[in-house]
Tab-separated table of C-alpha atoms in Angstrom:
chain	number	residue	atom	x	y	z
H	112	ASP	CA	-13.928	-17.205	14.177
H	113	GLN	CA	-11.633	-15.042	11.914
H	114	GLN	CA	-9.580	-12.987	14.329
H	115	VAL	CA	-7.955	-10.950	11.753
H	116	LYS	CA	-9.660	-9.642	8.849
H	117	GLN	CA	-8.685	-8.320	5.506
H	118	ASN	CA	-11.895	-7.363	4.073
H	119	SER	CA	-10.838	-6.287	0.600
H	120	PRO	CA	-9.761	-9.259	-1.434
H	121	SER	CA	-7.982	-7.053	-4.265
H	122	LEU	CA	-6.892	-3.313	-4.689
H	123	SER	CA	-5.560	-1.835	-7.955
H	124	VAL	CA	-3.483	1.322	-8.139
H	125	GLN	CA	-1.538	3.395	-10.607
H	126	GLU	CA	2.127	3.207	-10.381
H	127	GLY	CA	3.658	6.217	-8.543
H	128	ARG	CA	0.513	6.565	-6.539
H	129	ILE	CA	-0.293	5.513	-2.642
H	130	SER	CA	-1.301	1.844	-1.939
H	131	ILE	CA	-3.235	1.777	1.256
H	132	LEU	CA	-3.973	-1.928	2.560
H	133	ASN	CA	-6.338	-2.163	5.505
H	134	CYS	CA	-6.593	-4.891	8.095
H	135	ASP	CA	-8.910	-5.255	11.319
H	136	TYR	CA	-8.476	-7.433	14.238
H	137	THR	CA	-10.895	-8.516	16.998
H	138	ASN	CA	-8.423	-10.111	19.713
H	139	SER	CA	-7.514	-7.196	22.360
H	140	MET	CA	-4.569	-9.392	23.296
H	141	PHE	CA	-2.611	-9.046	20.123
H	142	ASP	CA	0.145	-6.820	20.711
H	143	TYR	CA	2.403	-7.355	17.797
H	144	PHE	CA	1.531	-7.048	13.945
H	145	LEU	CA	3.318	-7.997	10.861
H	146	TRP	CA	2.699	-7.690	7.019
H	147	TYR	CA	4.000	-10.244	4.735
H	148	LYS	CA	4.092	-10.148	0.773
H	149	LYS	CA	3.741	-13.160	-1.144
H	150	TYR	CA	4.315	-13.640	-5.117
H	151	PRO	CA	3.222	-16.651	-6.849
H	152	ALA	CA	4.887	-19.881	-6.349
H	153	GLU	CA	6.916	-18.416	-3.264
H	154	GLY	CA	6.614	-18.371	0.328
H	155	PRO	CA	5.420	-15.244	2.044
H	156	THR	CA	8.246	-12.663	3.072
H	157	PHE	CA	8.225	-10.421	5.928
H	158	LEU	CA	7.836	-6.969	4.979
H	159	ILE	CA	7.188	-4.808	8.028
H	160	SER	CA	6.115	-5.139	11.652
H	161	ILE	CA	4.834	-3.073	14.441
H	162	SER	CA	4.587	-3.350	18.294
H	163	SER	CA	1.462	-2.168	20.054
H	164	ILE	CA	3.567	0.360	21.890
H	165	LYS	CA	3.867	2.384	18.718
H	166	ASP	CA	1.253	3.691	16.401
H	167	LYS	CA	3.552	4.197	13.128
H	168	ASN	CA	6.583	2.500	11.898
H	169	GLU	CA	8.235	3.355	8.648
H	170	ASP	CA	10.660	1.419	6.538
H	171	GLY	CA	11.579	3.075	3.035
H	172	ARG	CA	8.418	3.208	0.741
H	173	PHE	CA	6.445	1.154	3.509
H	174	THR	CA	4.746	2.523	6.315
H	175	VAL	CA	2.297	0.639	9.023
H	176	PHE	CA	0.004	2.585	11.125
H	177	LEU	CA	-1.774	1.152	14.335
H	178	ASN	CA	-5.054	2.274	15.777
H	179	LYS	CA	-5.462	0.259	18.748
H	180	SER	CA	-8.755	1.944	19.872
H	181	ALA	CA	-10.224	0.826	16.550
H	182	LYS	CA	-8.203	-2.582	16.524
H	183	HIS	CA	-7.193	-1.305	12.888
H	184	LEU	CA	-3.924	-1.315	10.973
H	185	SER	CA	-2.857	-0.068	7.757
H	186	LEU	CA	0.065	-0.632	5.248
H	187	HIS	CA	0.991	2.199	3.041
H	188	ILE	CA	3.013	1.734	0.081
H	189	VAL	CA	4.318	5.385	-1.351
H	190	PRO	CA	5.128	5.466	-4.247
H	191	SER	CA	3.589	2.233	-5.507
H	192	GLN	CA	5.658	0.382	-8.123
H	193	PRO	CA	4.675	-2.565	-10.459
H	194	GLY	CA	6.971	-4.917	-8.644
H	195	ASP	CA	4.878	-4.346	-5.544
H	196	SER	CA	2.236	-6.265	-7.446
H	197	ALA	CA	1.635	-9.317	-4.889
H	198	VAL	CA	-0.499	-10.777	-2.232
H	199	TYR	CA	-0.244	-8.885	1.132
H	200	PHE	CA	-1.030	-10.882	4.403
H	201	CYS	CA	-1.746	-9.071	7.740
H	202	ALA	CA	-0.680	-11.138	10.760
H	203	ALA	CA	-1.002	-10.783	14.436
H	204	SER	CA	0.271	-12.623	17.879
H	205	SER	CA	0.277	-11.950	21.374
H	206	HIS	CA	2.987	-11.941	24.144
H	207	ILE	CA	0.529	-11.919	26.913
H	208	THR	CA	-0.720	-15.392	26.380
H	209	GLY	CA	2.809	-16.591	26.068
H	210	ALA	CA	2.340	-18.203	22.681
H	211	ASN	CA	4.232	-15.269	20.987
H	212	SER	CA	5.364	-17.366	18.404
H	213	LYS	CA	2.086	-18.155	17.029
H	214	LEU	CA	0.912	-15.934	14.049
H	215	THR	CA	-2.696	-15.536	13.126
H	216	PHE	CA	-3.089	-14.383	9.470
H	217	GLY	CA	-5.785	-12.616	7.391
H	218	LYS	CA	-6.480	-13.967	4.305
H	219	GLY	CA	-4.557	-11.502	2.309
H	220	ILE	CA	-5.158	-8.498	-0.314
H	221	THR	CA	-3.988	-8.931	-3.859
H	222	LEU	CA	-2.328	-5.495	-4.934
H	223	SER	CA	-2.038	-4.854	-8.612
H	224	VAL	CA	0.042	-1.984	-9.420
H	225	ARG	CA	-0.642	-0.711	-12.986
H	226	PRO	CA	2.168	0.732	-15.127
Q	241	ASP	CA	21.801	-18.889	5.147
Q	242	ALA	CA	19.754	-20.792	2.492
Q	243	GLY	CA	16.459	-20.048	4.256
Q	244	VAL	CA	13.824	-22.530	5.000
Q	245	ILE	CA	14.154	-25.722	2.523
Q	246	GLN	CA	10.990	-27.479	1.641
Q	247	SER	CA	10.595	-30.698	-0.421
Q	248	PRO	CA	9.218	-31.714	-2.627
Q	249	ARG	CA	8.196	-28.522	-4.236
Q	250	HIS	CA	4.929	-30.325	-6.123
Q	251	GLU	CA	3.658	-33.747	-5.198
Q	252	VAL	CA	0.887	-35.450	-7.098
Q	253	THR	CA	-0.469	-38.575	-5.440
Q	254	GLU	CA	-3.606	-40.637	-5.717
Q	255	MET	CA	-6.139	-40.913	-3.017
Q	256	GLY	CA	-5.425	-43.420	-0.296
Q	257	GLN	CA	-1.549	-42.857	-0.471
Q	258	GLU	CA	0.784	-41.625	2.156
Q	259	VAL	CA	2.305	-38.299	1.474
Q	260	THR	CA	5.408	-36.931	3.531
Q	261	LEU	CA	6.437	-33.386	3.420
Q	262	ARG	CA	9.734	-32.303	4.620
Q	263	CYS	CA	11.377	-29.077	5.833
Q	264	LYS	CA	14.747	-27.820	6.930
Q	265	PRO	CA	14.451	-24.689	9.186
Q	266	ILE	CA	17.032	-21.929	9.223
Q	267	SER	CA	19.931	-22.800	11.489
Q	268	GLY	CA	19.660	-21.580	14.904
Q	269	HIS	CA	15.714	-21.061	14.948
Q	270	ASN	CA	14.034	-22.720	17.578
Q	271	SER	CA	10.623	-22.754	16.535
Q	272	LEU	CA	9.071	-24.404	13.455
Q	273	PHE	CA	5.579	-24.059	12.097
Q	274	TRP	CA	3.511	-25.826	9.512
Q	275	TYR	CA	0.822	-24.120	7.401
Q	276	ARG	CA	-1.707	-24.906	4.702
Q	277	GLN	CA	-3.072	-22.551	2.523
Q	278	THR	CA	-6.226	-22.794	0.508
Q	279	MET	CA	-8.464	-20.492	-1.480
Q	280	MET	CA	-11.419	-20.804	1.129
Q	281	ARG	CA	-9.401	-20.682	4.336
Q	282	GLY	CA	-6.397	-18.686	3.791
Q	283	LEU	CA	-3.165	-19.351	5.473
Q	284	GLU	CA	-4.074	-21.947	8.241
Q	285	LEU	CA	-1.590	-22.940	11.264
Q	286	LEU	CA	-1.480	-26.804	11.575
Q	287	ILE	CA	1.127	-27.277	14.112
Q	288	TYR	CA	4.190	-25.504	15.736
Q	289	PHE	CA	7.082	-26.843	17.530
Q	290	ASN	CA	9.324	-24.951	19.993
Q	291	ASN	CA	12.841	-26.593	20.647
Q	292	ASN	CA	11.440	-29.800	18.690
Q	293	VAL	CA	8.375	-29.952	21.227
Q	294	PRO	CA	5.183	-29.757	19.783
Q	295	ILE	CA	3.285	-26.962	21.482
Q	296	ASP	CA	0.041	-26.318	19.590
Q	297	ASP	CA	-1.496	-28.976	17.207
Q	298	SER	CA	-5.115	-27.695	17.484
Q	299	GLY	CA	-4.958	-26.755	13.877
Q	300	MET	CA	-4.189	-30.394	12.659
Q	301	PRO	CA	-7.312	-31.312	10.785
Q	302	GLU	CA	-7.759	-34.827	11.733
Q	303	ASP	CA	-5.745	-38.140	12.715
Q	304	ARG	CA	-4.837	-38.530	9.152
Q	305	PHE	CA	-2.286	-35.778	9.780
Q	306	SER	CA	0.855	-36.024	11.897
Q	307	ALA	CA	3.977	-33.947	12.248
Q	308	LYS	CA	7.375	-34.741	13.751
Q	309	MET	CA	10.461	-32.901	14.501
Q	310	PRO	CA	13.143	-35.341	15.495
Q	311	ASN	CA	15.971	-32.892	15.643
Q	312	ALA	CA	16.410	-28.980	15.398
Q	313	SER	CA	17.153	-29.363	11.579
Q	314	PHE	CA	14.447	-31.476	10.155
Q	315	SER	CA	10.632	-31.790	10.459
Q	316	THR	CA	7.957	-33.930	8.610
Q	317	LEU	CA	4.494	-33.611	7.921
Q	318	LYS	CA	2.751	-36.826	6.883
Q	319	ILE	CA	-0.706	-37.427	5.551
Q	320	GLN	CA	-1.988	-41.010	5.570
Q	321	PRO	CA	-4.130	-41.696	3.747
Q	322	SER	CA	-4.582	-38.905	1.630
Q	323	GLU	CA	-7.864	-37.324	0.288
Q	324	PRO	CA	-8.521	-34.888	-2.656
Q	325	ARG	CA	-9.600	-32.346	-0.120
Q	326	ASP	CA	-6.072	-32.198	1.311
Q	327	SER	CA	-5.077	-30.657	-1.993
Q	328	ALA	CA	-3.282	-27.287	-1.010
Q	329	VAL	CA	0.182	-25.466	-0.605
Q	330	TYR	CA	1.638	-26.539	2.581
Q	331	PHE	CA	4.220	-24.050	3.962
Q	332	CYS	CA	6.927	-24.451	6.491
Q	333	ALA	CA	8.317	-21.574	8.569
Q	334	SER	CA	10.752	-21.183	11.453
Q	335	SER	CA	11.696	-18.262	13.859
Q	336	LEU	CA	14.052	-17.468	16.551
Q	337	GLU	CA	11.703	-17.095	19.704
Q	338	TYR	CA	12.937	-15.195	22.467
Q	339	ARG	CA	11.224	-13.701	25.677
Q	340	GLY	CA	9.445	-10.346	24.865
Q	341	GLY	CA	10.928	-10.434	21.211
Q	342	GLY	CA	9.233	-9.840	17.988
Q	343	ASN	CA	8.371	-13.198	16.296
Q	344	ILE	CA	9.323	-12.819	12.735
Q	345	GLN	CA	8.433	-16.134	10.856
Q	346	TYR	CA	10.545	-16.951	7.623
Q	347	PHE	CA	8.855	-19.242	5.260
Q	348	GLY	CA	9.895	-21.901	2.723
Q	349	ALA	CA	8.772	-21.846	-0.860
Q	350	GLY	CA	5.975	-24.336	0.001
Q	351	THR	CA	4.846	-27.565	-1.377
Q	352	ARG	CA	1.829	-27.748	-3.910
Q	353	LEU	CA	0.064	-31.030	-3.072
Q	354	SER	CA	-2.573	-32.534	-5.391
Q	355	VAL	CA	-4.386	-35.693	-4.417
Q	356	LEU	CA	-6.348	-37.034	-7.136
C-alpha cells in the first residue's frame, strides 16, 4: 500500500518556465511533508518542507503548496534552471503516531529542464 | 560537518558472501536510518534507530539482513548470505529528533551493491 504517491514518473520543462511537481498521500495522520532532490550517484538532499498547519511555504525559487482536504501537495520551481534537473522525492511523516522520525517516500519524479 | 559518511561506495560480491555496509551519522544526531533504493520499489525504509536503539525494523526484508548501532557514531547493515536480488543502492541517513520538531533527514552518498 503506497501511502505517498508521485504518479508522474517524469517531467520536462523549458528553462525559465515553471516546474510543478505533484504528490498525493493517503494517510490522514501525516502532518509534516518534505521534498528532497537527488542527483545521480548522490544521496537525496533536503529541499523544502511544510507543516500541516500551513498551506504554503516559500524558499527562493521553491514553493510548496499543501491542500489537506485533497491530500495533495505540489512543489513549484520558478524559474526552472538546467541545474534543477534531478529526481525529486516527496516524503511525509506523522507526529501524531509518535514515530515522527519515520519518513514515507514517494517513488520520485525525474525533472529535466531543457536549456 | 562532513555529513553522513557511508562506506564502501561500491561493493561487488558473489552470491552467498557476507556483505557489511557502514555508516557514520552526523555528530549530535540521535536518529539513524537505513534505506534501500530499487527501480521497482523506490526508497524503502529498512530500519531506524533512536539513541542507538532499534525502533522499527519492519522494513527489513528477511533474516538475512541485520543492523547494529553499537554507539552514536557508527552503524552497520549486514547481509548474510547475499543474493542477487539484494542488488540495490543502500542509503544511510541521520536526523536530530526532538519533541514536536520537524524531522529533516540527511543522507549519505549511498553504497551501490551488486551481488553476482
